[in-house]
mmCIF file of C-alpha atoms in Angstrom:
data_model
loop_
_atom_site.group_PDB
_atom_site.id
_atom_site.type_symbol
_atom_site.label_atom_id
_atom_site.label_comp_id
_atom_site.label_asym_id
_atom_site.label_seq_id
_atom_site.Cartn_x
_atom_site.Cartn_y
_atom_site.Cartn_z
ATOM 1 C CA ILE W 1 1.315 -23.950 5.674
ATOM 2 C CA LYS W 2 2.180 -25.344 2.125
ATOM 3 C CA ILE W 3 2.891 -22.671 -0.090
ATOM 4 C CA THR W 4 4.547 -22.255 -3.414
ATOM 5 C CA LYS W 5 8.716 -21.149 -3.606
ATOM 6 C CA SER W 6 7.387 -17.819 -5.323
ATOM 7 C CA GLN W 7 4.654 -17.145 -2.728
ATOM 8 C CA LYS W 8 7.139 -17.978 -0.121
ATOM 9 C CA ASP W 9 10.138 -15.612 -1.805
ATOM 10 C CA TRP W 10 7.499 -12.778 -1.880
ATOM 11 C CA LEU W 11 6.540 -13.115 1.711
ATOM 12 C CA ALA W 12 10.148 -13.071 3.012
ATOM 13 C CA GLN W 13 10.881 -10.047 0.047
ATOM 14 C CA THR W 14 7.713 -8.343 1.192
ATOM 15 C CA ALA W 15 8.445 -8.581 4.903
ATOM 16 C CA ILE W 16 12.299 -7.256 4.562
ATOM 17 C CA GLN W 17 11.021 -4.329 2.580
ATOM 18 C CA VAL W 18 8.624 -3.486 5.091
ATOM 19 C CA ARG W 19 11.321 -3.224 7.835
ATOM 20 C CA ASP W 20 13.601 -1.148 5.851
ATOM 21 C CA ASN W 21 10.550 1.426 5.571
ATOM 22 C CA ASN W 22 11.647 2.190 9.111
ATOM 23 C CA THR W 23 14.107 4.899 9.590
ATOM 24 C CA GLU W 24 14.572 4.131 13.039
ATOM 25 C CA PRO W 25 15.484 0.850 14.759
ATOM 26 C CA VAL W 26 12.620 -1.177 15.455
ATOM 27 C CA PRO W 27 12.043 -3.368 18.956
ATOM 28 C CA PRO W 28 12.285 -7.294 17.695
ATOM 29 C CA ALA W 29 8.728 -7.609 18.996
ATOM 30 C CA GLU W 30 7.237 -5.224 16.535
ATOM 31 C CA ARG W 31 9.305 -6.210 13.479
ATOM 32 C CA VAL W 32 7.200 -7.665 10.582
ATOM 33 C CA TYR W 33 8.003 -11.173 9.471
ATOM 34 C CA PRO W 34 6.230 -13.316 6.753
ATOM 35 C CA GLN W 35 4.145 -14.888 9.734
ATOM 36 C CA HIS W 36 2.690 -11.444 10.099
ATOM 37 C CA LEU W 37 2.014 -11.012 6.608
ATOM 38 C CA ILE W 38 0.159 -14.455 6.707
ATOM 39 C CA GLY W 39 -2.033 -13.479 9.846
ATOM 40 C CA VAL W 40 -3.166 -10.097 8.051
ATOM 41 C CA ALA W 41 -4.160 -12.172 4.783
ATOM 42 C CA ILE W 42 -6.381 -14.770 7.191
ATOM 43 C CA ASP W 43 -7.639 -11.434 8.795
ATOM 44 C CA LEU W 44 -8.630 -9.750 5.402
ATOM 45 C CA LEU W 45 -10.056 -13.431 4.437
ATOM 46 C CA LYS W 46 -12.233 -13.379 7.650
ATOM 47 C CA GLU W 47 -13.251 -9.613 7.280
ATOM 48 C CA GLY W 48 -14.348 -9.920 3.338
ATOM 49 C CA GLU W 49 -17.291 -10.071 1.531
ATOM 50 C CA VAL W 50 -16.630 -13.774 0.573
ATOM 51 C CA ASP W 51 -19.999 -15.501 0.487
ATOM 52 C CA TRP W 52 -18.172 -19.194 1.736
ATOM 53 C CA SER W 53 -21.369 -21.022 1.072
ATOM 54 C CA GLN W 54 -20.572 -20.650 -2.494
ATOM 55 C CA VAL W 55 -16.693 -21.614 -2.417
ATOM 56 C CA LYS W 56 -16.254 -25.293 -3.427
ATOM 57 C CA ASN W 57 -12.454 -24.557 -4.478
ATOM 58 C CA VAL W 58 -9.495 -22.071 -4.850
ATOM 59 C CA GLU W 59 -10.960 -20.912 -8.220
ATOM 60 C CA ASP W 60 -13.976 -20.423 -6.439
ATOM 61 C CA LEU W 61 -12.406 -17.748 -3.723
ATOM 62 C CA ARG W 62 -10.486 -16.386 -6.504
ATOM 63 C CA GLU W 63 -13.488 -15.440 -8.346
ATOM 64 C CA GLN W 64 -15.202 -13.966 -5.136
ATOM 65 C CA LEU W 65 -12.114 -11.976 -4.480
ATOM 66 C CA ASN W 66 -11.973 -10.603 -7.899
ATOM 67 C CA LEU W 67 -8.381 -11.753 -8.258
#
């Protein structure tokens, strides 16, 4: 997946923050990493109220998502 450096940095920092939110050790299979955040973002896109028949570019998608 091609993403900007700032997006990559945000994913890494957010995953670290989520892991740091745990007060007890978390088994490796349950830890949050950037790929998990990307997977959840995909789920949000799939379940969102986007009229995909109207999306022609990234700006259209941003408008549909009110970003």
